[in-house]
Short mmCIF file of C-alpha atoms in Angstrom, two decimals:
data_model
loop_
_atom_site.label_atom_id
_atom_site.label_comp_id
_atom_site.label_asym_id
_atom_site.label_seq_id
_atom_site.Cartn_x
_atom_site.Cartn_y
_atom_site.Cartn_z
CA MET A 1 28.05 -92.66 -52.81
CA PRO A 2 26.95 -93.31 -56.44
CA ASP A 3 27.73 -90.35 -58.93
CA LYS A 4 24.16 -89.82 -59.24
CA LEU A 5 23.53 -88.80 -55.66
CA LYS A 6 26.41 -86.39 -55.78
CA SER A 7 25.12 -84.11 -58.75
CA PRO A 8 21.36 -84.44 -58.74
CA VAL A 9 19.40 -84.27 -62.02
CA LYS A 10 17.93 -80.78 -62.33
CA ALA A 11 15.11 -79.42 -64.17
CA ALA A 12 13.63 -75.80 -64.70
CA LEU A 13 10.01 -74.74 -65.36
CA VAL A 14 9.09 -71.88 -67.64
CA VAL A 15 5.57 -70.69 -66.94
CA ILE A 16 3.86 -68.78 -69.83
CA GLY A 17 1.75 -66.86 -67.59
CA ASP A 18 0.19 -63.32 -68.13
CA GLU A 19 -2.55 -64.58 -65.82
CA ILE A 20 0.05 -65.20 -63.15
CA LEU A 21 1.99 -61.87 -63.79
CA SER A 22 -1.27 -59.96 -63.57
CA GLY A 23 -2.08 -61.69 -60.04
CA ARG A 24 -5.42 -62.97 -61.45
CA THR A 25 -4.22 -66.58 -60.99
CA LYS A 26 -2.06 -68.27 -58.36
CA ASP A 27 0.20 -70.72 -60.18
CA ALA A 28 -0.44 -74.36 -58.78
CA ASN A 29 1.75 -76.00 -61.40
CA ALA A 30 5.15 -75.42 -60.00
CA ALA A 31 4.28 -77.37 -56.77
CA THR A 32 2.71 -80.14 -58.83
CA LEU A 33 5.72 -80.41 -61.11
CA ALA A 34 8.21 -80.30 -58.06
CA LEU A 35 6.37 -83.14 -56.35
CA TRP A 36 6.21 -85.21 -59.38
CA LEU A 37 9.79 -84.61 -60.51
CA ASN A 38 11.04 -85.54 -57.20
CA GLU A 39 9.29 -89.04 -57.52
CA GLN A 40 11.26 -89.31 -60.80
CA GLY A 41 14.59 -88.55 -58.86
CA VAL A 42 14.83 -85.00 -60.63
CA ARG A 43 15.17 -81.59 -58.57
CA LEU A 44 12.93 -78.67 -59.71
CA ASP A 45 16.00 -76.04 -59.63
CA GLU A 46 14.24 -73.10 -61.02
CA VAL A 47 11.02 -71.50 -61.99
CA ARG A 48 10.47 -68.47 -64.35
CA VAL A 49 7.29 -66.93 -65.09
CA VAL A 50 7.32 -64.83 -68.24
CA PRO A 51 4.55 -62.88 -70.15
CA ASP A 52 2.83 -64.37 -73.19
CA VAL A 53 5.26 -62.50 -75.40
CA THR A 54 7.33 -64.71 -78.07
CA GLU A 55 10.55 -63.19 -77.54
CA ARG A 56 10.38 -63.61 -73.59
CA ILE A 57 9.60 -67.26 -74.05
CA ILE A 58 12.31 -67.96 -76.47
CA ALA A 59 14.83 -66.31 -74.25
CA ALA A 60 13.77 -68.16 -70.93
CA VAL A 61 13.55 -71.59 -72.76
CA ASN A 62 16.93 -71.20 -74.63
CA GLU A 63 18.69 -70.29 -71.39
CA CYS A 64 17.02 -72.77 -69.35
CA ARG A 65 17.63 -75.59 -71.90
CA SER A 66 21.34 -75.04 -71.91
CA ARG A 67 21.53 -74.99 -68.12
CA PHE A 68 19.30 -77.67 -67.05
CA ARG A 69 18.93 -81.45 -67.83
CA TYR A 70 15.13 -81.01 -68.49
CA VAL A 71 12.92 -77.98 -68.98
CA PHE A 72 9.07 -77.79 -68.80
CA THR A 73 6.89 -75.24 -70.05
CA THR A 74 3.19 -74.74 -68.90
CA GLY A 75 0.45 -72.58 -70.58
CA GLY A 76 -0.32 -71.25 -74.17
CA ILE A 77 -0.91 -74.29 -76.06
CA GLY A 78 -4.64 -73.87 -76.72
CA PRO A 79 -6.60 -72.82 -79.84
CA THR A 80 -6.75 -68.98 -79.29
CA HIS A 81 -4.67 -65.99 -80.54
CA ASP A 82 -2.95 -65.64 -77.29
CA ASP A 83 -1.85 -69.49 -77.59
CA ILE A 84 1.97 -68.83 -78.75
CA THR A 85 4.00 -71.48 -77.13
CA ALA A 86 4.57 -73.92 -79.96
CA ASP A 87 5.53 -70.94 -82.22
CA ALA A 88 7.87 -69.78 -79.74
CA ILE A 89 9.55 -73.14 -79.13
CA ALA A 90 9.76 -73.75 -82.73
CA LYS A 91 11.60 -70.36 -83.14
CA ALA A 92 13.74 -71.16 -80.26
CA PHE A 93 15.01 -74.37 -81.84
CA ASP A 94 15.04 -72.89 -85.17
CA VAL A 95 12.79 -75.33 -86.81
CA PRO A 96 9.53 -75.19 -88.67
CA LEU A 97 6.18 -75.57 -87.20
CA ILE A 98 4.39 -78.16 -88.84
CA ASP A 99 0.92 -79.90 -88.80
CA HIS A 100 1.71 -83.12 -86.83
CA PRO A 101 -0.04 -86.06 -88.77
CA GLU A 102 -1.01 -87.90 -85.48
CA ALA A 103 -2.17 -84.77 -83.68
CA VAL A 104 -4.05 -83.74 -86.85
CA ARG A 105 -5.65 -87.33 -86.56
CA LEU A 106 -6.42 -87.31 -83.04
CA LEU A 107 -8.14 -83.91 -83.11
CA LYS A 108 -10.12 -84.80 -86.16
CA ALA A 109 -11.41 -87.84 -84.56
CA HIS A 110 -12.51 -85.98 -81.55
CA TYR A 111 -14.46 -83.11 -83.06
CA PRO A 112 -17.93 -83.78 -85.02
CA LYS A 113 -17.81 -83.81 -88.59
CA GLY A 114 -17.26 -80.42 -89.88
CA GLU A 115 -16.32 -79.04 -86.46
CA PHE A 116 -12.52 -79.50 -86.98
CA THR A 117 -12.05 -75.61 -87.67
CA GLU A 118 -9.03 -73.69 -88.37
CA ALA A 119 -8.67 -72.54 -84.76
CA ARG A 120 -8.75 -76.09 -83.49
CA ARG A 121 -6.22 -77.25 -86.14
CA ARG A 122 -3.91 -74.76 -84.62
CA MET A 123 -3.68 -77.28 -81.70
CA ALA A 124 -2.03 -79.68 -84.06
CA ARG A 125 0.78 -77.51 -84.80
CA ILE A 126 4.05 -78.79 -83.31
CA PRO A 127 7.80 -78.01 -83.93
CA GLU A 128 9.27 -80.32 -86.36
CA GLY A 129 10.97 -83.19 -84.58
CA GLY A 130 8.68 -82.79 -81.63
CA THR A 131 7.22 -85.98 -80.04
CA LEU A 132 3.43 -85.84 -78.76
CA ILE A 133 2.47 -85.76 -75.02
CA ASP A 134 -0.63 -87.59 -74.33
CA ASN A 135 -3.65 -85.62 -73.26
CA PRO A 136 -6.34 -87.89 -71.93
CA ILE A 137 -8.47 -84.91 -70.79
CA SER A 138 -9.16 -82.74 -73.79
CA VAL A 139 -7.09 -84.50 -76.68
CA ALA A 140 -5.00 -81.42 -77.72
CA PRO A 141 -1.47 -82.72 -77.12
CA GLY A 142 1.63 -81.34 -75.50
CA PHE A 143 5.02 -82.22 -77.07
CA GLN A 144 8.49 -82.97 -76.21
CA LEU A 145 11.52 -81.57 -78.33
CA ASP A 146 15.12 -82.49 -77.23
CA ASN A 147 14.75 -81.77 -73.46
CA VAL A 148 11.99 -79.32 -73.47
CA TYR A 149 8.60 -80.57 -72.36
CA VAL A 150 5.68 -78.48 -73.45
CA LEU A 151 2.56 -78.97 -71.37
CA ALA A 152 -0.85 -77.47 -70.94
CA GLY A 153 -1.38 -74.74 -68.23
CA VAL A 154 -4.82 -75.94 -67.00
CA PRO A 155 -3.70 -77.76 -63.80
CA LEU A 156 -5.90 -80.99 -64.43
CA ILE A 157 -4.64 -81.27 -67.85
CA MET A 158 -0.91 -80.46 -67.01
CA LYS A 159 -1.24 -83.44 -64.09
CA ALA A 160 -2.64 -85.89 -66.66
CA MET A 161 0.26 -85.05 -69.25
CA LEU A 162 2.89 -85.64 -66.36
CA GLU A 163 1.31 -88.95 -65.65
CA SER A 164 1.87 -89.98 -69.20
CA LEU A 165 5.63 -89.08 -68.83
CA ARG A 166 5.94 -91.14 -65.75
CA HIS A 167 9.27 -93.22 -65.69
CA SER A 168 10.49 -91.80 -68.82
CA LEU A 169 13.00 -89.09 -67.18
CA ASP A 170 16.53 -90.10 -66.55
CA GLY A 171 16.75 -89.33 -62.65
CA GLY A 172 18.64 -90.02 -59.83
CA ALA A 173 17.65 -90.63 -56.19
CA PRO A 174 14.41 -88.94 -54.95
CA MET A 175 14.78 -86.38 -52.28
CA ARG A 176 13.07 -87.35 -48.92
CA SER A 177 11.92 -85.05 -46.24
CA ALA A 178 10.58 -84.76 -42.84
CA SER A 179 9.57 -81.75 -41.00
CA LEU A 180 8.65 -80.69 -37.31
CA THR A 181 6.35 -77.94 -36.22
CA VAL A 182 8.19 -76.19 -33.23
CA PRO A 183 5.96 -73.67 -31.31
CA MET A 184 8.57 -71.16 -30.27
CA PRO A 185 10.16 -67.93 -31.97
CA GLU A 186 12.62 -69.05 -34.86
CA SER A 187 15.28 -66.73 -33.63
CA ALA A 188 15.30 -68.40 -30.21
CA LEU A 189 16.35 -71.66 -32.00
CA ALA A 190 18.24 -70.12 -34.73
CA GLY A 191 21.84 -70.62 -32.78
CA ASP A 192 21.27 -74.16 -32.01
CA LEU A 193 19.72 -74.94 -35.46
CA GLY A 194 22.88 -73.20 -37.05
CA ARG A 195 25.03 -75.55 -35.01
CA ILE A 196 23.16 -78.69 -36.17
CA ALA A 197 23.27 -77.53 -39.89
CA ASP A 198 27.13 -76.96 -39.44
CA ALA A 199 27.58 -80.32 -38.27
CA ALA A 200 25.33 -82.13 -40.82
CA LYS A 201 26.50 -80.55 -44.29
CA ASP A 202 25.19 -83.60 -46.03
CA VAL A 203 21.46 -82.75 -45.43
CA GLN A 204 19.56 -79.53 -45.94
CA ILE A 205 17.81 -78.06 -43.04
CA GLY A 206 15.29 -75.39 -43.91
CA SER A 207 13.59 -73.11 -41.11
CA TYR A 208 10.26 -71.59 -42.06
CA PRO A 209 8.58 -69.32 -39.47
CA TYR A 210 4.84 -69.06 -39.18
CA TYR A 211 2.27 -66.66 -37.62
CA ARG A 212 -1.01 -68.13 -36.97
CA GLU A 213 -3.79 -66.64 -34.75
CA GLY A 214 -1.28 -64.60 -32.86
CA ARG A 215 1.12 -67.45 -32.21
CA VAL A 216 4.54 -67.74 -33.56
CA GLY A 217 6.57 -71.02 -34.57
CA LEU A 218 8.69 -72.58 -36.96
CA HIS A 219 8.71 -75.50 -39.45
CA VAL A 220 12.16 -77.15 -39.52
CA VAL A 221 12.26 -79.37 -42.87
CA VAL A 222 15.41 -81.82 -43.27
CA ARG A 223 15.71 -83.07 -46.57
CA SER A 224 18.16 -85.77 -47.98
CA THR A 225 18.26 -88.68 -50.32
CA ASP A 226 19.14 -90.56 -47.29
CA GLU A 227 16.13 -91.54 -44.79
CA LYS A 228 18.34 -92.70 -41.94
CA ARG A 229 20.24 -89.26 -41.94
CA ILE A 230 17.02 -87.42 -42.08
CA GLU A 231 15.79 -89.28 -38.94
CA GLN A 232 19.10 -88.68 -37.10
CA VAL A 233 19.12 -84.85 -37.77
CA ILE A 234 15.37 -84.84 -36.64
CA GLU A 235 16.32 -86.59 -33.48
CA ASP A 236 18.99 -83.95 -32.86
CA ILE A 237 16.74 -81.13 -33.49
CA LYS A 238 14.05 -82.66 -31.21
CA SER A 239 16.67 -82.96 -28.30
CA VAL A 240 17.69 -79.29 -28.74
CA VAL A 241 14.10 -78.15 -28.78
CA SER A 242 13.10 -80.09 -25.65
CA ARG A 243 15.85 -78.19 -23.65
CA PHE A 244 13.63 -75.29 -24.16
CA GLY A 245 10.70 -77.18 -22.49
CA VAL A 246 9.01 -76.92 -25.87
CA THR A 247 7.39 -80.08 -27.53
CA PRO A 248 8.02 -80.47 -31.28
CA VAL A 249 5.48 -82.22 -33.44
CA ASP A 250 6.29 -84.28 -36.31
CA ASP A 251 4.50 -82.94 -39.48
CA PRO A 252 2.72 -85.47 -41.76
CA ARG A 253 5.18 -87.03 -44.15
CA GLU A 254 4.49 -86.07 -47.78
CA GLY A 255 6.43 -88.91 -49.43
CA MET B 1 -1.12 -40.66 -75.31
CA PRO B 2 1.18 -39.85 -72.43
CA ASP B 3 4.62 -41.54 -72.62
CA LYS B 4 4.08 -43.48 -69.55
CA LEU B 5 1.00 -45.63 -71.03
CA LYS B 6 3.29 -46.29 -73.94
CA SER B 7 5.99 -48.02 -71.97
CA PRO B 8 4.69 -49.36 -68.69
CA VAL B 9 6.94 -49.35 -65.50
CA LYS B 10 8.04 -52.96 -65.04
CA ALA B 11 9.20 -54.93 -61.96
CA ALA B 12 10.55 -58.44 -61.47
CA LEU B 13 10.19 -60.72 -58.35
CA VAL B 14 13.09 -62.96 -57.07
CA VAL B 15 11.82 -65.75 -54.98
CA ILE B 16 14.36 -67.28 -52.74
CA GLY B 17 12.56 -70.45 -52.26
CA ASP B 18 13.95 -73.89 -51.44
CA GLU B 19 10.55 -74.54 -50.05
CA ILE B 20 8.69 -73.57 -53.30
CA LEU B 21 11.22 -75.76 -55.44
CA SER B 22 10.50 -78.61 -53.40
CA GLY B 23 6.97 -78.53 -53.83
CA ARG B 24 6.39 -78.13 -49.95
CA THR B 25 4.76 -74.68 -50.26
CA LYS B 26 2.95 -72.91 -52.86
CA ASP B 27 4.01 -69.13 -53.37
CA ALA B 28 1.37 -66.81 -52.43
CA ASN B 29 3.68 -63.77 -52.65
CA ALA B 30 3.88 -63.32 -56.56
CA ALA B 31 0.20 -62.72 -56.71
CA THR B 32 0.17 -60.26 -53.73
CA LEU B 33 3.02 -58.46 -55.31
CA ALA B 34 1.39 -58.20 -58.90
CA LEU B 35 -1.94 -56.82 -57.60
CA TRP B 36 -0.08 -54.31 -55.21
CA LEU B 37 2.28 -53.13 -57.93
CA ASN B 38 -0.57 -52.70 -60.50
CA GLU B 39 -2.11 -50.35 -58.04
CA GLN B 40 1.24 -48.22 -58.02
CA GLY B 41 1.05 -48.44 -61.80
CA VAL B 42 3.84 -50.90 -62.03
CA ARG B 43 3.64 -54.12 -63.97
CA LEU B 44 5.05 -57.38 -62.54
CA ASP B 45 6.78 -58.60 -65.61
CA GLU B 46 8.87 -61.61 -64.61
CA VAL B 47 9.21 -63.95 -61.61
CA ARG B 48 12.19 -66.33 -60.80
CA VAL B 49 12.21 -68.75 -58.24
CA VAL B 50 15.74 -69.76 -57.16
CA PRO B 51 17.26 -72.07 -54.54
CA ASP B 52 18.72 -70.76 -51.40
CA VAL B 53 22.08 -70.79 -52.86
CA THR B 54 24.12 -67.41 -52.67
CA GLU B 55 25.41 -67.72 -56.48
CA ARG B 56 21.97 -68.13 -57.93
CA ILE B 57 20.52 -65.25 -55.69
CA ILE B 58 23.26 -63.06 -56.98
CA ALA B 59 22.85 -64.05 -60.57
CA ALA B 60 19.14 -63.73 -60.57
CA VAL B 61 19.21 -60.33 -58.68
CA ASN B 62 22.07 -58.84 -60.84
CA GLU B 63 20.28 -59.87 -64.28
CA CYS B 64 16.78 -58.57 -63.09
CA ARG B 65 18.10 -55.22 -61.64
CA SER B 66 19.65 -54.24 -64.87
CA ARG B 67 16.66 -55.14 -66.86
CA PHE B 68 13.73 -53.83 -64.91
CA ARG B 69 12.94 -50.64 -63.19
CA TYR B 70 12.41 -52.39 -59.79
CA VAL B 71 13.21 -55.76 -58.46
CA PHE B 72 11.56 -57.35 -55.20
CA THR B 73 12.97 -60.31 -53.37
CA THR B 74 11.13 -62.47 -50.80
CA GLY B 75 12.52 -64.83 -48.44
CA GLY B 76 15.65 -65.63 -46.55
CA ILE B 77 15.97 -62.53 -44.16
CA GLY B 78 15.33 -64.33 -40.85
CA PRO B 79 17.89 -65.31 -38.16
CA THR B 80 18.53 -68.75 -39.20
CA HIS B 81 21.47 -70.25 -40.95
CA ASP B 82 19.53 -70.61 -44.18
CA ASP B 83 18.62 -66.85 -44.26
CA ILE B 84 21.28 -65.76 -46.76
CA THR B 85 19.62 -63.12 -48.60
CA ALA B 86 21.21 -59.99 -46.97
CA ASP B 87 24.62 -61.64 -47.74
CA ALA B 88 23.77 -62.35 -51.31
CA ILE B 89 22.48 -58.79 -51.98
CA ALA B 90 25.55 -57.25 -50.48
CA LYS B 91 27.75 -59.51 -52.93
CA ALA B 92 25.50 -58.78 -55.73
CA PHE B 93 26.07 -55.06 -55.23
CA ASP B 94 29.62 -55.58 -54.12
CA VAL B 95 29.28 -53.54 -50.80
CA PRO B 96 29.90 -54.81 -47.33
CA LEU B 97 27.25 -56.00 -45.03
CA ILE B 98 27.01 -53.81 -41.88
CA ASP B 99 25.19 -53.87 -38.64
CA HIS B 100 22.63 -51.24 -39.24
CA PRO B 101 22.33 -48.84 -36.29
CA GLU B 102 18.66 -48.25 -36.59
CA ALA B 103 17.97 -51.99 -37.19
CA VAL B 104 20.01 -52.81 -34.20
CA ARG B 105 18.10 -50.22 -32.11
CA LEU B 106 14.71 -51.53 -33.23
CA LEU B 107 15.60 -55.25 -32.55
CA LYS B 108 17.50 -54.58 -29.22
CA ALA B 109 14.17 -52.66 -28.01
CA HIS B 110 12.11 -55.55 -29.07
CA TYR B 111 13.65 -58.44 -27.25
CA PRO B 112 13.70 -58.69 -23.30
CA LYS B 113 17.17 -57.70 -21.80
CA GLY B 114 19.80 -60.21 -22.52
CA GLU B 115 17.92 -62.03 -25.23
CA PHE B 116 19.29 -59.99 -28.13
CA THR B 117 21.42 -63.02 -29.22
CA GLU B 118 23.99 -63.25 -31.78
CA ALA B 119 21.36 -65.20 -33.92
CA ARG B 120 18.89 -62.38 -33.61
CA ARG B 121 21.64 -59.70 -34.36
CA ARG B 122 21.94 -61.29 -37.73
CA MET B 123 18.66 -59.70 -38.70
CA ALA B 124 20.22 -56.15 -38.29
CA ARG B 125 22.81 -56.91 -40.95
CA ILE B 126 21.95 -54.83 -44.03
CA PRO B 127 24.18 -54.00 -47.27
CA GLU B 128 25.81 -50.72 -46.84
CA GLY B 129 23.79 -47.86 -48.31
CA GLY B 130 20.50 -49.83 -47.73
CA THR B 131 17.38 -48.28 -46.26
CA LEU B 132 15.24 -50.13 -43.81
CA ILE B 133 11.59 -51.27 -44.92
CA ASP B 134 9.39 -51.26 -41.94
CA ASN B 135 8.00 -54.59 -40.50
CA PRO B 136 5.11 -53.78 -38.20
CA ILE B 137 4.60 -57.59 -37.48
CA SER B 138 7.74 -59.13 -36.25
CA VAL B 139 10.11 -55.99 -36.22
CA ALA B 140 13.12 -57.61 -38.22
CA PRO B 141 13.30 -54.99 -41.21
CA GLY B 142 13.40 -55.41 -44.86
CA PHE B 143 15.61 -53.09 -46.93
CA GLN B 144 15.97 -51.25 -50.06
CA LEU B 145 19.15 -50.81 -51.97
CA ASP B 146 19.12 -48.97 -55.26
CA ASN B 147 16.15 -50.46 -57.18
CA VAL B 148 16.10 -53.64 -55.26
CA TYR B 149 13.61 -54.29 -52.52
CA VAL B 150 14.25 -57.15 -50.15
CA LEU B 151 11.14 -58.47 -48.26
CA ALA B 152 10.37 -61.12 -45.80
CA GLY B 153 8.90 -64.69 -47.28
CA VAL B 154 6.24 -64.97 -44.66
CA PRO B 155 3.10 -63.69 -46.49
CA LEU B 156 1.74 -61.64 -43.66
CA ILE B 157 4.97 -59.78 -43.28
CA MET B 158 5.59 -59.44 -46.97
CA LYS B 159 2.17 -57.90 -47.23
CA ALA B 160 2.83 -55.52 -44.32
CA MET B 161 6.23 -54.50 -45.82
CA LEU B 162 4.61 -53.66 -48.97
CA GLU B 163 2.03 -51.32 -47.26
CA SER B 164 4.96 -49.37 -45.90
CA LEU B 165 6.25 -48.84 -49.46
CA ARG B 166 2.91 -47.63 -50.80
CA HIS B 167 3.09 -44.41 -52.98
CA SER B 168 7.00 -44.72 -52.97
CA LEU B 169 7.20 -46.13 -56.39
CA ASP B 170 7.37 -44.05 -59.43
CA GLY B 171 4.62 -45.74 -61.63
CA GLY B 172 2.40 -45.05 -64.60
CA ALA B 173 -1.43 -45.85 -65.09
CA PRO B 174 -2.58 -49.01 -63.35
CA MET B 175 -3.83 -51.70 -65.70
CA ARG B 176 -7.58 -52.22 -65.36
CA SER B 177 -9.17 -55.52 -66.36
CA ALA B 178 -12.60 -57.15 -66.78
CA SER B 179 -13.60 -60.71 -67.61
CA LEU B 180 -16.36 -62.84 -68.65
CA THR B 181 -17.11 -66.50 -67.93
CA VAL B 182 -18.21 -68.13 -71.03
CA PRO B 183 -19.77 -71.61 -70.81
CA MET B 184 -18.67 -73.07 -74.19
CA PRO B 185 -15.71 -74.80 -75.39
CA GLU B 186 -12.76 -72.22 -75.81
CA SER B 187 -11.85 -73.83 -79.31
CA ALA B 188 -15.49 -73.10 -80.45
CA LEU B 189 -14.98 -69.29 -79.61
CA ALA B 190 -11.26 -69.05 -80.68
CA GLY B 191 -11.78 -68.01 -84.38
CA ASP B 192 -14.13 -65.04 -83.47
CA LEU B 193 -11.92 -64.00 -80.44
CA GLY B 194 -8.82 -63.90 -82.67
CA ARG B 195 -10.62 -61.67 -85.03
CA ILE B 196 -11.68 -59.36 -82.04
CA ALA B 197 -8.04 -59.32 -80.88
CA ASP B 198 -6.88 -58.43 -84.13
CA ALA B 199 -8.96 -55.42 -84.34
CA ALA B 200 -8.05 -54.38 -80.84
CA LYS B 201 -4.64 -54.49 -80.58
CA ASP B 202 -4.38 -51.71 -77.98
CA VAL B 203 -5.96 -53.96 -75.45
CA GLN B 204 -4.70 -57.49 -74.19
CA ILE B 205 -7.26 -60.31 -74.65
CA GLY B 206 -6.56 -63.63 -72.69
CA SER B 207 -8.42 -66.56 -73.00
CA TYR B 208 -8.27 -69.09 -69.99
CA PRO B 209 -10.32 -72.46 -70.30
CA TYR B 210 -11.49 -74.29 -67.32
CA TYR B 211 -12.76 -77.86 -66.72
CA ARG B 212 -15.17 -77.93 -63.65
CA GLU B 213 -17.31 -80.65 -62.69
CA GLY B 214 -17.31 -82.07 -66.17
CA ARG B 215 -18.10 -78.80 -67.78
CA VAL B 216 -15.92 -76.74 -70.02
CA GLY B 217 -15.86 -73.26 -70.61
CA LEU B 218 -13.28 -70.33 -70.68
CA HIS B 219 -12.66 -66.97 -68.93
CA VAL B 220 -11.91 -64.15 -71.41
CA VAL B 221 -9.98 -61.41 -69.65
CA VAL B 222 -9.52 -58.03 -71.16
CA ARG B 223 -6.73 -55.73 -69.93
CA SER B 224 -6.02 -52.17 -70.69
CA THR B 225 -5.22 -48.90 -68.81
CA ASP B 226 -8.34 -47.43 -70.43
CA GLU B 227 -11.55 -48.38 -68.86
CA LYS B 228 -13.66 -47.42 -71.76
CA ARG B 229 -11.73 -49.65 -74.28
CA ILE B 230 -12.19 -52.49 -72.11
CA GLU B 231 -15.93 -52.04 -71.83
CA GLN B 232 -16.04 -51.51 -75.67
CA VAL B 233 -14.21 -55.05 -76.40
CA ILE B 234 -16.09 -56.69 -73.54
CA GLU B 235 -19.40 -55.81 -75.48
CA ASP B 236 -17.95 -56.92 -78.69
CA ILE B 237 -17.17 -60.42 -77.12
CA LYS B 238 -20.68 -60.61 -75.67
CA SER B 239 -22.23 -59.96 -79.02
CA VAL B 240 -20.00 -62.83 -80.64
CA VAL B 241 -20.74 -65.19 -77.67
CA SER B 242 -24.57 -64.62 -78.02
CA ARG B 243 -24.65 -65.71 -81.45
CA PHE B 244 -23.86 -69.10 -80.28
CA GLY B 245 -26.86 -69.02 -78.02
CA VAL B 246 -24.69 -68.97 -74.98
CA THR B 247 -24.93 -66.22 -72.18
CA PRO B 248 -21.81 -64.80 -71.11
CA VAL B 249 -21.38 -63.95 -67.34
CA ASP B 250 -19.61 -60.90 -66.09
CA ASP B 251 -16.92 -62.00 -63.45
CA PRO B 252 -16.68 -59.97 -60.42
CA ARG B 253 -14.31 -56.94 -60.94
CA GLU B 254 -11.03 -57.03 -58.76
CA GLY B 255 -10.09 -53.40 -59.17
#
């Protein structure tokens, strides 16, 4: 087994998110990032949501960048007073925040003459040493500094920024998965599922119960970088389930 | 101003969530908890999503329980092999995991005679000293140990468990908020909004741009425990916006 399969490349996401912590908005970026990273052979291994407070952003980013190969942040890079991410990242790295010449040029070209205001110029402030991340939607760029990637919080822009980073990460084998819907109580299958999991320690088997319209059931998700092992374990689970007189249903494959 | 308004009571959420980190599922529990906590006068101040790995759960819970007044966890308390939260919490507190007599009684009564299997008995394992949290949906209880509240991951059950905790937390004044939809580019309003924010440091003003069907705009959210201050600041913002010939729209109030 190649080394890179043994120790997957891991990433963390720091969500700068007063609006998530207040309950006003449900985060959608973590799932987007998780799926995209997996295509690059990188596992999302931790998410932290912190308030829009400089010290909290610095602490989360500094801890994560020392522990994970890649760190992504979302949110707080717009033109308003509450957009403090670039300042916080500069402080986290102890480098000055500068007007990035290319960012200034892009933004100046985007706005009509005379409308490149002080507030808009804020969006060209990048920590020294940072590389711009293209924003095809609304011009104002994200940036990369060392292993930290600073993205917009608006899901549409965040996605577009990720696309511009495609193939630039140093990943391993992507994780594959398959899942079954099993219309029986999770606790009735738990013993058998545990035995299958014990015998298949090279794959991850997750069990997620659901309650829908008064019916109970579970999704069993099998994850591995090895497609063949997934199929074998799925077959084992199907054969156990069928002994209960229950028919498991293959869920649509995600990738 | 009473002390409790000056330093709000804060909570953290630890999501035990391989299924969130894989991108398979979008977390819905953070928003539910945030809104519910706010009704109790408690602010959700950090969220961490960690994998279903004992050491990671222990580390996150131990750090959060020393830093926050309350810690909630979601996920990993079912009957299957991947449900390791109770074990991890017991290790985090360095106490044994015991068969809780009341949990055993509840579960035994719930299942037909002879069907209270070994796997189902797992759900009665609670760290010593823990108090049960009622689960009116599927019986298997959550538990509270010191300032840590261990809840189910299934959103329906998680919500029901929160209801059974209503009025049991020691909170301050709930945060109120109002928001406006402003159909103009965020960067055009940024300067004025910054000046209003500078003059109103006792409230939080958040600016969240949107892109919908090719139109840009922003939501301005004003948060405070003081309803009157919210109204004053909202009026200030409306008057600035109207100078651009734009009509802001009051968003529906959440609470």
